[in-house]
PDB file of C-alpha atoms and ligand atoms in Angstrom:
ATOM      1  CA  UNK A   1      -9.860 -21.564   1.083  1.00  0.00           C
ATOM      2  CA  UNK A   2     -11.205 -18.211   0.120  1.00  0.00           C
ATOM      3  CA  UNK A   3      -9.743 -14.814   0.899  1.00  0.00           C
ATOM      4  CA  UNK A   4     -11.345 -11.392   0.414  1.00  0.00           C
ATOM      5  CA  UNK A   5      -8.852  -8.973  -1.232  1.00  0.00           C
ATOM      6  CA  UNK A   6     -10.818  -7.256  -3.893  1.00  0.00           C
ATOM      7  CA  UNK A   7     -14.658  -6.823  -3.944  1.00  0.00           C
ATOM      8  CA  UNK A   8     -14.624  -8.770  -7.256  1.00  0.00           C
ATOM      9  CA  UNK A   9     -13.320 -11.812  -5.420  1.00  0.00           C
ATOM     10  CA  UNK A  10     -17.052 -12.323  -4.422  1.00  0.00           C
ATOM     11  CA  UNK A  11     -19.606 -13.120  -7.022  1.00  0.00           C
ATOM     12  CA  UNK A  12     -22.966 -11.166  -6.932  1.00  0.00           C
ATOM     13  CA  UNK A  13     -24.573 -14.291  -5.572  1.00  0.00           C
ATOM     14  CA  UNK A  14     -21.985 -14.543  -2.718  1.00  0.00           C
ATOM     15  CA  UNK A  15     -22.427 -10.858  -1.842  1.00  0.00           C
ATOM     16  CA  UNK A  16     -26.227 -11.276  -1.816  1.00  0.00           C
ATOM     17  CA  UNK A  17     -25.802 -14.391   0.476  1.00  0.00           C
ATOM     18  CA  UNK A  18     -23.513 -12.432   2.887  1.00  0.00           C
ATOM     19  CA  UNK A  19     -26.054  -9.589   2.925  1.00  0.00           C
ATOM     20  CA  UNK A  20     -28.918 -12.040   3.607  1.00  0.00           C
ATOM     21  CA  UNK A  21     -27.051 -13.642   6.427  1.00  0.00           C
ATOM     22  CA  UNK A  22     -26.261 -10.155   7.960  1.00  0.00           C
ATOM     23  CA  UNK A  23     -30.007  -9.427   7.839  1.00  0.00           C
ATOM     24  CA  UNK A  24     -30.716 -12.688   9.631  1.00  0.00           C
ATOM     25  CA  UNK A  25     -28.105 -11.826  12.296  1.00  0.00           C
ATOM     26  CA  UNK A  26     -29.692  -8.410  12.849  1.00  0.00           C
ATOM     27  CA  UNK A  27     -33.126 -10.126  13.299  1.00  0.00           C
ATOM     28  CA  UNK A  28     -31.907 -12.642  15.823  1.00  0.00           C
ATOM     29  CA  UNK A  29     -28.366 -11.978  17.184  1.00  0.00           C
ATOM     30  CA  UNK A  30     -28.791 -14.515  20.046  1.00  0.00           C
ATOM     31  CA  UNK A  31     -28.977 -17.376  17.505  1.00  0.00           C
ATOM     32  CA  UNK A  32     -25.376 -16.567  16.395  1.00  0.00           C
ATOM     33  CA  UNK A  33     -23.835 -15.623  19.693  1.00  0.00           C
ATOM     34  CA  UNK A  34     -21.839 -18.905  20.089  1.00  0.00           C
ATOM     35  CA  UNK A  35     -21.237 -20.022  16.519  1.00  0.00           C
ATOM     36  CA  UNK A  36     -17.544 -19.069  16.564  1.00  0.00           C
ATOM     37  CA  UNK A  37     -16.758 -20.403  19.997  1.00  0.00           C
ATOM     38  CA  UNK A  38     -13.107 -21.384  20.030  1.00  0.00           C
ATOM     39  CA  UNK A  39     -12.249 -19.363  16.881  1.00  0.00           C
ATOM     40  CA  UNK A  40      -9.819 -16.534  16.842  1.00  0.00           C
ATOM     41  CA  UNK A  41      -9.571 -13.435  14.617  1.00  0.00           C
ATOM     42  CA  UNK A  42      -6.211 -11.686  14.258  1.00  0.00           C
ATOM     43  CA  UNK A  43      -6.405  -7.970  13.317  1.00  0.00           C
ATOM     44  CA  UNK A  44      -3.108  -6.874  11.748  1.00  0.00           C
ATOM     45  CA  UNK A  45      -3.378  -3.143  11.336  1.00  0.00           C
ATOM     46  CA  UNK A  46      -0.299  -1.440   9.927  1.00  0.00           C
ATOM     47  CA  UNK A  47      -2.333   1.771   9.482  1.00  0.00           C
ATOM     48  CA  UNK A  48      -4.733   3.694  11.743  1.00  0.00           C
ATOM     49  CA  UNK A  49      -8.364   2.593  12.074  1.00  0.00           C
ATOM     50  CA  UNK A  50     -11.232   2.978  14.454  1.00  0.00           C
ATOM     51  CA  UNK A  51     -14.408   1.513  12.825  1.00  0.00           C
ATOM     52  CA  UNK A  52     -12.875  -1.122  10.710  1.00  0.00           C
ATOM     53  CA  UNK A  53     -10.669  -2.753  13.412  1.00  0.00           C
ATOM     54  CA  UNK A  54     -13.165  -2.356  16.270  1.00  0.00           C
ATOM     55  CA  UNK A  55     -16.133  -3.547  14.235  1.00  0.00           C
ATOM     56  CA  UNK A  56     -14.152  -6.620  13.158  1.00  0.00           C
ATOM     57  CA  UNK A  57     -13.244  -7.282  16.786  1.00  0.00           C
ATOM     58  CA  UNK A  58     -16.786  -6.636  18.067  1.00  0.00           C
ATOM     59  CA  UNK A  59     -18.129  -8.892  15.238  1.00  0.00           C
ATOM     60  CA  UNK A  60     -15.950 -11.813  16.389  1.00  0.00           C
ATOM     61  CA  UNK A  61     -16.914 -11.283  20.019  1.00  0.00           C
ATOM     62  CA  UNK A  62     -20.550 -11.286  19.119  1.00  0.00           C
ATOM     63  CA  UNK A  63     -20.105 -14.600  17.424  1.00  0.00           C
ATOM     64  CA  UNK A  64     -18.600 -16.002  20.529  1.00  0.00           C
ATOM     65  CA  UNK A  65     -14.968 -16.020  19.346  1.00  0.00           C
ATOM     66  CA  UNK A  66     -11.818 -14.261  20.488  1.00  0.00           C
ATOM     67  CA  UNK A  67      -9.476 -11.597  19.018  1.00  0.00           C
ATOM     68  CA  UNK A  68      -5.809 -10.848  19.042  1.00  0.00           C
ATOM     69  CA  UNK A  69      -3.628  -8.536  17.019  1.00  0.00           C
ATOM     70  CA  UNK A  70      -1.928  -5.178  16.806  1.00  0.00           C
ATOM     71  CA  UNK A  71      -3.249  -1.723  15.924  1.00  0.00           C
ATOM     72  CA  UNK A  72      -0.102  -0.067  14.598  1.00  0.00           C
ATOM     73  CA  UNK A  73       2.930  -1.177  12.619  1.00  0.00           C
ATOM     74  CA  UNK A  74       5.158   0.317  15.436  1.00  0.00           C
ATOM     75  CA  UNK A  75       4.084  -2.378  17.838  1.00  0.00           C
ATOM     76  CA  UNK A  76       4.761  -5.269  15.448  1.00  0.00           C
ATOM     77  CA  UNK A  77       7.894  -6.859  14.173  1.00  0.00           C
ATOM     78  CA  UNK A  78       7.504  -4.839  10.938  1.00  0.00           C
ATOM     79  CA  UNK A  79       9.712  -2.343  12.705  1.00  0.00           C
ATOM     80  CA  UNK A  80      12.428  -5.026  12.857  1.00  0.00           C
ATOM     81  CA  UNK A  81      12.062  -5.529   9.227  1.00  0.00           C
ATOM     82  CA  UNK A  82       9.849  -8.623   9.082  1.00  0.00           C
ATOM     83  CA  UNK A  83       8.059  -9.128   5.745  1.00  0.00           C
ATOM     84  CA  UNK A  84       4.280  -9.306   5.349  1.00  0.00           C
ATOM     85  CA  UNK A  85       4.710 -12.902   4.069  1.00  0.00           C
ATOM     86  CA  UNK A  86       6.497 -14.056   7.172  1.00  0.00           C
ATOM     87  CA  UNK A  87       4.006 -12.166   9.464  1.00  0.00           C
ATOM     88  CA  UNK A  88       0.979 -13.888   8.119  1.00  0.00           C
ATOM     89  CA  UNK A  89       2.682 -17.347   8.090  1.00  0.00           C
ATOM     90  CA  UNK A  90       3.294 -16.873  11.798  1.00  0.00           C
ATOM     91  CA  UNK A  91      -0.043 -15.301  12.694  1.00  0.00           C
ATOM     92  CA  UNK A  92      -1.741 -18.151  10.747  1.00  0.00           C
ATOM     93  CA  UNK A  93      -0.374 -20.437  13.502  1.00  0.00           C
ATOM     94  CA  UNK A  94      -2.253 -18.551  16.108  1.00  0.00           C
ATOM     95  CA  UNK A  95      -5.527 -17.408  14.484  1.00  0.00           C
ATOM     96  CA  UNK A  96      -8.283 -18.899  12.274  1.00  0.00           C
ATOM     97  CA  UNK A  97      -8.793 -15.790  10.181  1.00  0.00           C
ATOM     98  CA  UNK A  98      -6.873 -12.562   9.614  1.00  0.00           C
ATOM     99  CA  UNK A  99      -8.011  -8.953   8.887  1.00  0.00           C
ATOM    100  CA  UNK A 100      -5.166  -6.900   7.505  1.00  0.00           C
ATOM    101  CA  UNK A 101      -4.861  -3.166   6.789  1.00  0.00           C
ATOM    102  CA  UNK A 102      -1.678  -1.889   5.198  1.00  0.00           C
ATOM    103  CA  UNK A 103      -0.553   1.422   3.626  1.00  0.00           C
ATOM    104  CA  UNK A 104       0.925  -0.446   0.629  1.00  0.00           C
ATOM    105  CA  UNK A 105      -1.375  -1.426  -2.214  1.00  0.00           C
ATOM    106  CA  UNK A 106      -1.322  -5.201  -2.677  1.00  0.00           C
ATOM    107  CA  UNK A 107       0.104  -6.125   0.830  1.00  0.00           C
ATOM    108  CA  UNK A 108      -2.936  -8.204   1.845  1.00  0.00           C
ATOM    109  CA  UNK A 109      -2.969  -9.890  -1.519  1.00  0.00           C
ATOM    110  CA  UNK A 110       0.699 -10.811  -1.042  1.00  0.00           C
ATOM    111  CA  UNK A 111      -0.184 -12.083   2.414  1.00  0.00           C
ATOM    112  CA  UNK A 112      -2.938 -14.270   1.002  1.00  0.00           C
ATOM    113  CA  UNK A 113      -0.343 -16.198  -1.055  1.00  0.00           C
ATOM    114  CA  UNK A 114       1.418 -17.255   2.154  1.00  0.00           C
ATOM    115  CA  UNK A 115      -1.373 -17.409   4.681  1.00  0.00           C
ATOM    116  CA  UNK A 116      -2.574 -20.787   5.954  1.00  0.00           C
ATOM    117  CA  UNK A 117      -5.877 -19.061   6.997  1.00  0.00           C
ATOM    118  CA  UNK A 118      -8.349 -16.747   5.184  1.00  0.00           C
ATOM    119  CA  UNK A 119      -7.090 -13.090   4.819  1.00  0.00           C
ATOM    120  CA  UNK A 120      -9.442 -10.167   4.650  1.00  0.00           C
ATOM    121  CA  UNK A 121      -8.218  -6.884   3.160  1.00  0.00           C
ATOM    122  CA  UNK A 122      -9.273  -4.222   5.642  1.00  0.00           C
ATOM    123  CA  UNK A 123      -7.918  -1.473   3.338  1.00  0.00           C
ATOM    124  CA  UNK A 124      -4.687  -1.426   1.236  1.00  0.00           C
ATOM    125  CA  UNK A 125      -3.362   2.118   0.543  1.00  0.00           C
ATOM    126  CA  UNK A 126      -5.511   3.958  -2.022  1.00  0.00           C
ATOM    127  CA  UNK A 127      -6.571   0.709  -3.676  1.00  0.00           C
ATOM    128  CA  UNK A 128      -9.469  -1.356  -2.163  1.00  0.00           C
ATOM    129  CA  UNK A 129     -11.580  -1.673   0.942  1.00  0.00           C
ATOM    130  CA  UNK A 130     -13.953  -4.538   0.302  1.00  0.00           C
ATOM    131  CA  UNK A 131     -15.477  -4.885   3.761  1.00  0.00           C
ATOM    132  CA  UNK A 132     -16.379  -1.172   3.714  1.00  0.00           C
ATOM    133  CA  UNK A 133     -18.096  -1.962   0.385  1.00  0.00           C
ATOM    134  CA  UNK A 134     -20.062  -4.852   1.968  1.00  0.00           C
ATOM    135  CA  UNK A 135     -21.077  -2.350   4.769  1.00  0.00           C
ATOM    136  CA  UNK A 136     -22.157   0.175   2.104  1.00  0.00           C
ATOM    137  CA  UNK A 137     -24.192  -2.476   0.238  1.00  0.00           C
ATOM    138  CA  UNK A 138     -26.007  -3.666   3.394  1.00  0.00           C
ATOM    139  CA  UNK A 139     -26.763  -0.121   4.202  1.00  0.00           C
ATOM    140  CA  UNK A 140     -28.135   0.618   0.783  1.00  0.00           C
ATOM    141  CA  UNK A 141     -30.275  -2.582   0.913  1.00  0.00           C
ATOM    142  CA  UNK A 142     -31.675  -1.682   4.423  1.00  0.00           C
ATOM    143  CA  UNK A 143     -32.220   1.939   3.606  1.00  0.00           C
ATOM    144  CA  UNK A 144     -33.455   1.766   0.059  1.00  0.00           C
ATOM    145  CA  UNK A 145     -34.740  -1.842  -0.157  1.00  0.00           C
ATOM    146  CA  UNK A 146     -32.712  -2.791  -3.267  1.00  0.00           C
ATOM    147  CA  UNK A 147     -29.299  -2.790  -4.811  1.00  0.00           C
ATOM    148  CA  UNK A 148     -30.434  -1.740  -8.284  1.00  0.00           C
ATOM    149  CA  UNK A 149     -32.005   1.170 -10.125  1.00  0.00           C
ATOM    150  CA  UNK A 150     -30.713   4.277  -8.454  1.00  0.00           C
ATOM    151  CA  UNK A 151     -28.541   7.345  -9.088  1.00  0.00           C
ATOM    152  CA  UNK A 152     -25.470   7.499  -6.747  1.00  0.00           C
ATOM    153  CA  UNK A 153     -23.294  10.639  -6.420  1.00  0.00           C
ATOM    154  CA  UNK A 154     -19.798   9.912  -5.108  1.00  0.00           C
ATOM    155  CA  UNK A 155     -18.267  13.090  -3.806  1.00  0.00           C
ATOM    156  CA  UNK A 156     -14.757  14.216  -2.580  1.00  0.00           C
ATOM    157  CA  UNK A 157     -11.487  12.421  -2.974  1.00  0.00           C
ATOM    158  CA  UNK A 158     -12.320   9.905  -5.726  1.00  0.00           C
ATOM    159  CA  UNK A 159      -8.537   9.541  -6.580  1.00  0.00           C
ATOM    160  CA  UNK A 160      -7.236   8.190  -3.323  1.00  0.00           C
ATOM    161  CA  UNK A 161     -10.482   7.027  -1.724  1.00  0.00           C
ATOM    162  CA  UNK A 162     -10.276   3.234  -1.600  1.00  0.00           C
ATOM    163  CA  UNK A 163     -13.827   2.897  -0.441  1.00  0.00           C
ATOM    164  CA  UNK A 164     -14.993   4.600  -3.556  1.00  0.00           C
ATOM    165  CA  UNK A 165     -12.995   2.352  -5.926  1.00  0.00           C
ATOM    166  CA  UNK A 166     -14.333  -0.792  -4.228  1.00  0.00           C
ATOM    167  CA  UNK A 167     -17.880   0.408  -4.136  1.00  0.00           C
ATOM    168  CA  UNK A 168     -17.906   1.371  -7.858  1.00  0.00           C
ATOM    169  CA  UNK A 169     -16.525  -2.009  -8.818  1.00  0.00           C
ATOM    170  CA  UNK A 170     -19.083  -3.859  -6.741  1.00  0.00           C
ATOM    171  CA  UNK A 171     -22.017  -1.801  -7.911  1.00  0.00           C
ATOM    172  CA  UNK A 172     -21.064  -2.179 -11.488  1.00  0.00           C
ATOM    173  CA  UNK A 173     -22.584  -5.616 -11.542  1.00  0.00           C
ATOM    174  CA  UNK A 174     -26.005  -4.508 -10.367  1.00  0.00           C
ATOM    175  CA  UNK A 175     -28.767  -3.269 -12.765  1.00  0.00           C
ATOM    176  CA  UNK A 176     -29.764   0.305 -13.577  1.00  0.00           C
ATOM    177  CA  UNK A 177     -27.181   2.268 -11.623  1.00  0.00           C
ATOM    178  CA  UNK A 178     -26.280   5.713 -12.774  1.00  0.00           C
ATOM    179  CA  UNK A 179     -23.053   7.098 -11.370  1.00  0.00           C
ATOM    180  CA  UNK A 180     -22.306  10.825 -10.900  1.00  0.00           C
ATOM    181  CA  UNK A 181     -18.697  11.546  -9.898  1.00  0.00           C
ATOM    182  CA  UNK A 182     -18.288  14.820  -7.994  1.00  0.00           C
ATOM    183  CA  UNK A 183     -14.646  15.917  -7.529  1.00  0.00           C
ATOM    184  CA  UNK A 184     -12.139  18.566  -8.331  1.00  0.00           C
ATOM    185  CA  UNK A 185     -10.041  17.830 -11.420  1.00  0.00           C
ATOM    186  CA  UNK A 186      -7.066  16.845  -9.291  1.00  0.00           C
ATOM    187  CA  UNK A 187      -9.060  14.165  -7.375  1.00  0.00           C
ATOM    188  CA  UNK A 188     -10.938  12.422 -10.213  1.00  0.00           C
ATOM    189  CA  UNK A 189     -11.333   8.650 -10.160  1.00  0.00           C
ATOM    190  CA  UNK A 190      -8.281   6.823 -11.586  1.00  0.00           C
ATOM    191  CA  UNK A 191      -8.351   6.109 -15.329  1.00  0.00           C
ATOM    192  CA  UNK A 192      -8.561   2.325 -14.771  1.00  0.00           C
ATOM    193  CA  UNK A 193     -11.994   2.793 -13.126  1.00  0.00           C
ATOM    194  CA  UNK A 194     -13.224   4.758 -16.182  1.00  0.00           C
ATOM    195  CA  UNK A 195     -11.902   2.254 -18.778  1.00  0.00           C
ATOM    196  CA  UNK A 196     -12.090  -1.084 -17.027  1.00  0.00           C
ATOM    197  CA  UNK A 197     -15.310  -0.557 -15.077  1.00  0.00           C
ATOM    198  CA  UNK A 198     -17.522   2.121 -16.712  1.00  0.00           C
ATOM    199  CA  UNK A 199     -16.563   2.025 -20.327  1.00  0.00           C
ATOM    200  CA  UNK A 200     -15.998  -1.700 -20.533  1.00  0.00           C
ATOM    201  CA  UNK A 201     -19.465  -2.439 -19.106  1.00  0.00           C
ATOM    202  CA  UNK A 202     -21.327   0.371 -20.805  1.00  0.00           C
ATOM    203  CA  UNK A 203     -22.298   1.846 -17.417  1.00  0.00           C
ATOM    204  CA  UNK A 204     -23.659   5.454 -17.488  1.00  0.00           C
ATOM    205  CA  UNK A 205     -21.391   7.864 -15.558  1.00  0.00           C
ATOM    206  CA  UNK A 206     -20.861  11.630 -15.451  1.00  0.00           C
ATOM    207  CA  UNK A 207     -17.981  13.646 -13.984  1.00  0.00           C
ATOM    208  CA  UNK A 208     -19.034  16.986 -12.496  1.00  0.00           C
ATOM    209  CA  UNK A 209     -17.346  19.686 -10.469  1.00  0.00           C
ATOM    210  CA  UNK A 210     -20.058  20.916  -8.067  1.00  0.00           C
ATOM    211  CA  UNK A 211     -22.558  19.265  -5.766  1.00  0.00           C
ATOM    212  CA  UNK A 212     -25.170  21.943  -6.434  1.00  0.00           C
ATOM    213  CA  UNK A 213     -25.581  21.000 -10.082  1.00  0.00           C
ATOM    214  CA  UNK A 214     -26.671  17.425  -9.259  1.00  0.00           C
ATOM    215  CA  UNK A 215     -28.139  17.382  -5.731  1.00  0.00           C
ATOM    216  CA  UNK A 216     -31.719  17.073  -6.840  1.00  0.00           C
ATOM    217  CA  UNK A 217     -30.996  14.015  -8.997  1.00  0.00           C
ATOM    218  CA  UNK A 218     -29.433  11.797  -6.311  1.00  0.00           C
ATOM    219  CA  UNK A 219     -30.965   8.787  -4.541  1.00  0.00           C
ATOM    220  CA  UNK A 220     -27.700   8.241  -2.636  1.00  0.00           C
ATOM    221  CA  UNK A 221     -24.982  10.738  -1.852  1.00  0.00           C
ATOM    222  CA  UNK A 222     -21.678   9.052  -0.847  1.00  0.00           C
ATOM    223  CA  UNK A 223     -19.410  11.647   0.756  1.00  0.00           C
ATOM    224  CA  UNK A 224     -15.688  11.021   1.363  1.00  0.00           C
ATOM    225  CA  UNK A 225     -12.808  12.692   3.230  1.00  0.00           C
ATOM    226  CA  UNK A 226      -9.842  14.095   1.358  1.00  0.00           C
ATOM    227  CA  UNK A 227      -7.165  11.448   2.056  1.00  0.00           C
ATOM    228  CA  UNK A 228      -4.507  13.587   3.628  1.00  0.00           C
ATOM    229  CA  UNK A 229      -2.095  10.802   4.261  1.00  0.00           C
ATOM    230  CA  UNK A 230      -1.926   9.890   0.554  1.00  0.00           C
ATOM    231  CA  UNK A 231      -0.878  13.341  -0.755  1.00  0.00           C
ATOM    232  CA  UNK A 232       2.637  13.942  -1.929  1.00  0.00           C
ATOM    233  CA  UNK A 233       2.732  17.504  -0.675  1.00  0.00           C
ATOM    234  CA  UNK A 234       0.826  19.360   2.014  1.00  0.00           C
ATOM    235  CA  UNK A 235       0.113  22.510  -0.041  1.00  0.00           C
ATOM    236  CA  UNK A 236      -2.123  20.419  -2.417  1.00  0.00           C
ATOM    237  CA  UNK A 237      -3.937  18.899   0.506  1.00  0.00           C
ATOM    238  CA  UNK A 238      -4.556  22.322   2.088  1.00  0.00           C
ATOM    239  CA  UNK A 239      -5.876  23.699  -1.194  1.00  0.00           C
ATOM    240  CA  UNK A 240      -8.188  20.751  -1.787  1.00  0.00           C
ATOM    241  CA  UNK A 241      -9.369  19.720   1.649  1.00  0.00           C
ATOM    242  CA  UNK A 242     -12.499  21.894   1.856  1.00  0.00           C
ATOM    243  CA  UNK A 243     -13.566  21.375  -1.743  1.00  0.00           C
ATOM    244  CA  UNK A 244     -16.959  20.099  -0.628  1.00  0.00           C
ATOM    245  CA  UNK A 245     -19.024  20.729   2.489  1.00  0.00           C
ATOM    246  CA  UNK A 246     -22.402  19.202   2.761  1.00  0.00           C
ATOM    247  CA  UNK A 247     -24.631  21.482   4.834  1.00  0.00           C
ATOM    248  CA  UNK A 248     -28.305  21.902   5.624  1.00  0.00           C
ATOM    249  CA  UNK A 249     -28.745  24.369   2.759  1.00  0.00           C
ATOM    250  CA  UNK A 250     -27.559  21.846   0.200  1.00  0.00           C
ATOM    251  CA  UNK A 251     -29.699  19.110   1.800  1.00  0.00           C
ATOM    252  CA  UNK A 252     -32.760  21.281   1.004  1.00  0.00           C
ATOM    253  CA  UNK A 253     -32.011  20.743  -2.707  1.00  0.00           C
ATOM    254  CA  UNK A 254     -32.009  16.906  -2.278  1.00  0.00           C
ATOM    255  CA  UNK A 255     -34.863  14.465  -2.653  1.00  0.00           C
ATOM    256  CA  UNK A 256     -36.878  13.654   0.523  1.00  0.00           C
ATOM    257  CA  UNK A 257     -35.684  10.084   0.450  1.00  0.00           C
ATOM    258  CA  UNK A 258     -32.106  10.572  -0.633  1.00  0.00           C
ATOM    259  CA  UNK A 259     -29.682   9.004   1.837  1.00  0.00           C
ATOM    260  CA  UNK A 260     -26.229  10.365   2.807  1.00  0.00           C
ATOM    261  CA  UNK A 261     -23.506   7.738   3.318  1.00  0.00           C
ATOM    262  CA  UNK A 262     -19.933   8.282   4.489  1.00  0.00           C
ATOM    263  CA  UNK A 263     -17.411   5.606   5.349  1.00  0.00           C
ATOM    264  CA  UNK A 264     -16.159   7.928   8.185  1.00  0.00           C
ATOM    265  CA  UNK A 265     -14.013   9.408   9.675  1.00  0.00           C
ATOM    266  CA  UNK A 266     -15.534  12.751   8.789  1.00  0.00           C
ATOM    267  CA  UNK A 267     -13.264  15.741   8.913  1.00  0.00           C
ATOM    268  CA  UNK A 268     -15.033  18.870   7.556  1.00  0.00           C
ATOM    269  CA  UNK A 269     -17.056  17.558   4.627  1.00  0.00           C
ATOM    270  CA  UNK A 270     -20.384  17.102   6.419  1.00  0.00           C
ATOM    271  CA  UNK A 271     -21.598  19.875   8.698  1.00  0.00           C
ATOM    272  CA  UNK A 272     -22.629  18.271  12.066  1.00  0.00           C
ATOM    273  CA  UNK A 273     -26.106  19.924  11.707  1.00  0.00           C
ATOM    274  CA  UNK A 274     -26.762  17.475   8.929  1.00  0.00           C
ATOM    275  CA  UNK A 275     -26.553  14.625  11.465  1.00  0.00           C
ATOM    276  CA  UNK A 276     -30.034  15.539  12.742  1.00  0.00           C
ATOM    277  CA  UNK A 277     -31.559  14.970   9.274  1.00  0.00           C
ATOM    278  CA  UNK A 278     -33.138  11.584   8.967  1.00  0.00           C
ATOM    279  CA  UNK A 279     -31.521  11.140   5.568  1.00  0.00           C
ATOM    280  CA  UNK A 280     -28.064  11.151   7.226  1.00  0.00           C
ATOM    281  CA  UNK A 281     -27.402   7.358   7.277  1.00  0.00           C
ATOM    282  CA  UNK A 282     -23.682   7.295   8.077  1.00  0.00           C
ATOM    283  CA  UNK A 283     -23.943   6.216  11.778  1.00  0.00           C
ATOM    284  CA  UNK A 284     -26.433   3.518  10.885  1.00  0.00           C
ATOM    285  CA  UNK A 285     -23.918   2.522   8.170  1.00  0.00           C
ATOM    286  CA  UNK A 286     -21.174   2.203  10.842  1.00  0.00           C
ATOM    287  CA  UNK A 287     -23.392  -0.184  12.797  1.00  0.00           C
ATOM    288  CA  UNK A 288     -24.118  -2.245   9.693  1.00  0.00           C
ATOM    289  CA  UNK A 289     -20.307  -2.690   9.376  1.00  0.00           C
ATOM    290  CA  UNK A 290     -20.278  -4.945  12.424  1.00  0.00           C
ATOM    291  CA  UNK A 291     -23.211  -7.127  11.221  1.00  0.00           C
ATOM    292  CA  UNK A 292     -21.821  -7.613   7.704  1.00  0.00           C
ATOM    293  CA  UNK A 293     -18.356  -8.537   9.086  1.00  0.00           C
ATOM    294  CA  UNK A 294     -19.990 -11.130  11.324  1.00  0.00           C
ATOM    295  CA  UNK A 295     -21.622 -12.609   8.176  1.00  0.00           C
ATOM    296  CA  UNK A 296     -18.453 -12.357   6.173  1.00  0.00           C
ATOM    297  CA  UNK A 297     -16.249 -14.124   8.759  1.00  0.00           C
ATOM    298  CA  UNK A 298     -18.847 -16.934   9.097  1.00  0.00           C
ATOM    299  CA  UNK A 299     -18.823 -17.365   5.366  1.00  0.00           C
ATOM    300  CA  UNK A 300     -15.027 -17.432   4.909  1.00  0.00           C
ATOM    301  CA  UNK A 301     -14.600 -19.860   7.837  1.00  0.00           C
ATOM    302  CA  UNK A 302     -17.408 -22.099   6.628  1.00  0.00           C
ATOM    303  CA  UNK A 303     -19.336 -21.653   9.831  1.00  0.00           C
ATOM    304  CA  UNK A 304     -23.020 -22.543   9.383  1.00  0.00           C
ATOM    305  CA  UNK A 305     -25.915 -22.576  11.806  1.00  0.00           C
TER     306      UNK A 305
HETATM  307  C1  NCD B 401     -12.144   4.590   5.347  1.00  0.00           C
HETATM  308  C2  NCD B 401     -10.764   4.031   4.920  1.00  0.00           C
HETATM  309  O1  NCD B 401      -9.995   3.597   5.900  1.00  0.00           O
HETATM  310  O2  NCD B 401     -10.495   3.871   3.809  1.00  0.00           O
HETATM  311  N1  NCD B 401     -12.493   4.404   6.736  1.00  0.00           N
HETATM  312  C3  NCD B 401     -13.131   3.275   7.040  1.00  0.00           C
HETATM  313  O3  NCD B 401     -12.620   2.265   6.952  1.00  0.00           O
HETATM  314  N2  NCD B 401     -14.390   3.485   7.444  1.00  0.00           N
HETATM  315  C4  NCD B 401     -12.307   5.942   4.787  1.00  0.00           C
HETATM  316  C5  NCD B 401     -11.343   7.029   5.179  1.00  0.00           C
HETATM  317  O4  NCD B 401     -10.293   6.742   5.919  1.00  0.00           O
HETATM  318  O5  NCD B 401     -11.501   8.169   4.732  1.00  0.00           O
END
């Protein structure tokens, strides 16, 4: 049985297969509309979510299956002191696959040790978010045609942003990718990403402070929100929250075929006027999240057509 806890749990071949399957689903959704008949997805969300939880649920419904679960820790037995291990043992009696989001790093991994059914990490603290990464990869594939040979700028909260950590790890295995890390000093990527991913694999990367100095070089700009809920004190958050705002003026400096990605939710970091620019791909990205989760759940449950 396979779980998805860290993006590196999947080989490049497995990721490519999931993306291929997602593309087939997009081409002919009717063909897949009953393949999970009788199957149930449980969404265990101990932390807020809109896209991730609802796209998981929509994905299972569009495969003909059903969903159950909870959308906040308050409404689960976690408030009575139940452990994650016990929760997944029990939920595994009711569902065929589990998607779990938790504020504590490592909680879904712990769950996977005890779960009788596949567990998908739907975000664990500031650590990983592998299904957002699959969403990002499918989007890059659809928008740019390939998962290699480009310059990607990751901008914003690179310290606490779990989508950034997972995306960097996954992309580190593709050819010819040049990383530009745009953040204030306080929100740089964690040291383990620098040593274990970039340096260990000899991957070119640069850390810069402003968007302006690199806009013209980028093929992909990955914007992120400053992760308010992971700050230790509010004053730091307030000081850093508006570090970067992508607006139409900055978009003028960018290549005509650059794409803008954002895992969403957006707070202030992209001016809504940018939404009208055809290079703004973040709502298309949110739609891709549903298709790639359909492909992922079929793969982990061994459902074939
Ligand atoms: C992201 C997350 O939860 O990490 N959201 C998402 O799943 N699309 C990004 C964020 O919250 O900033």
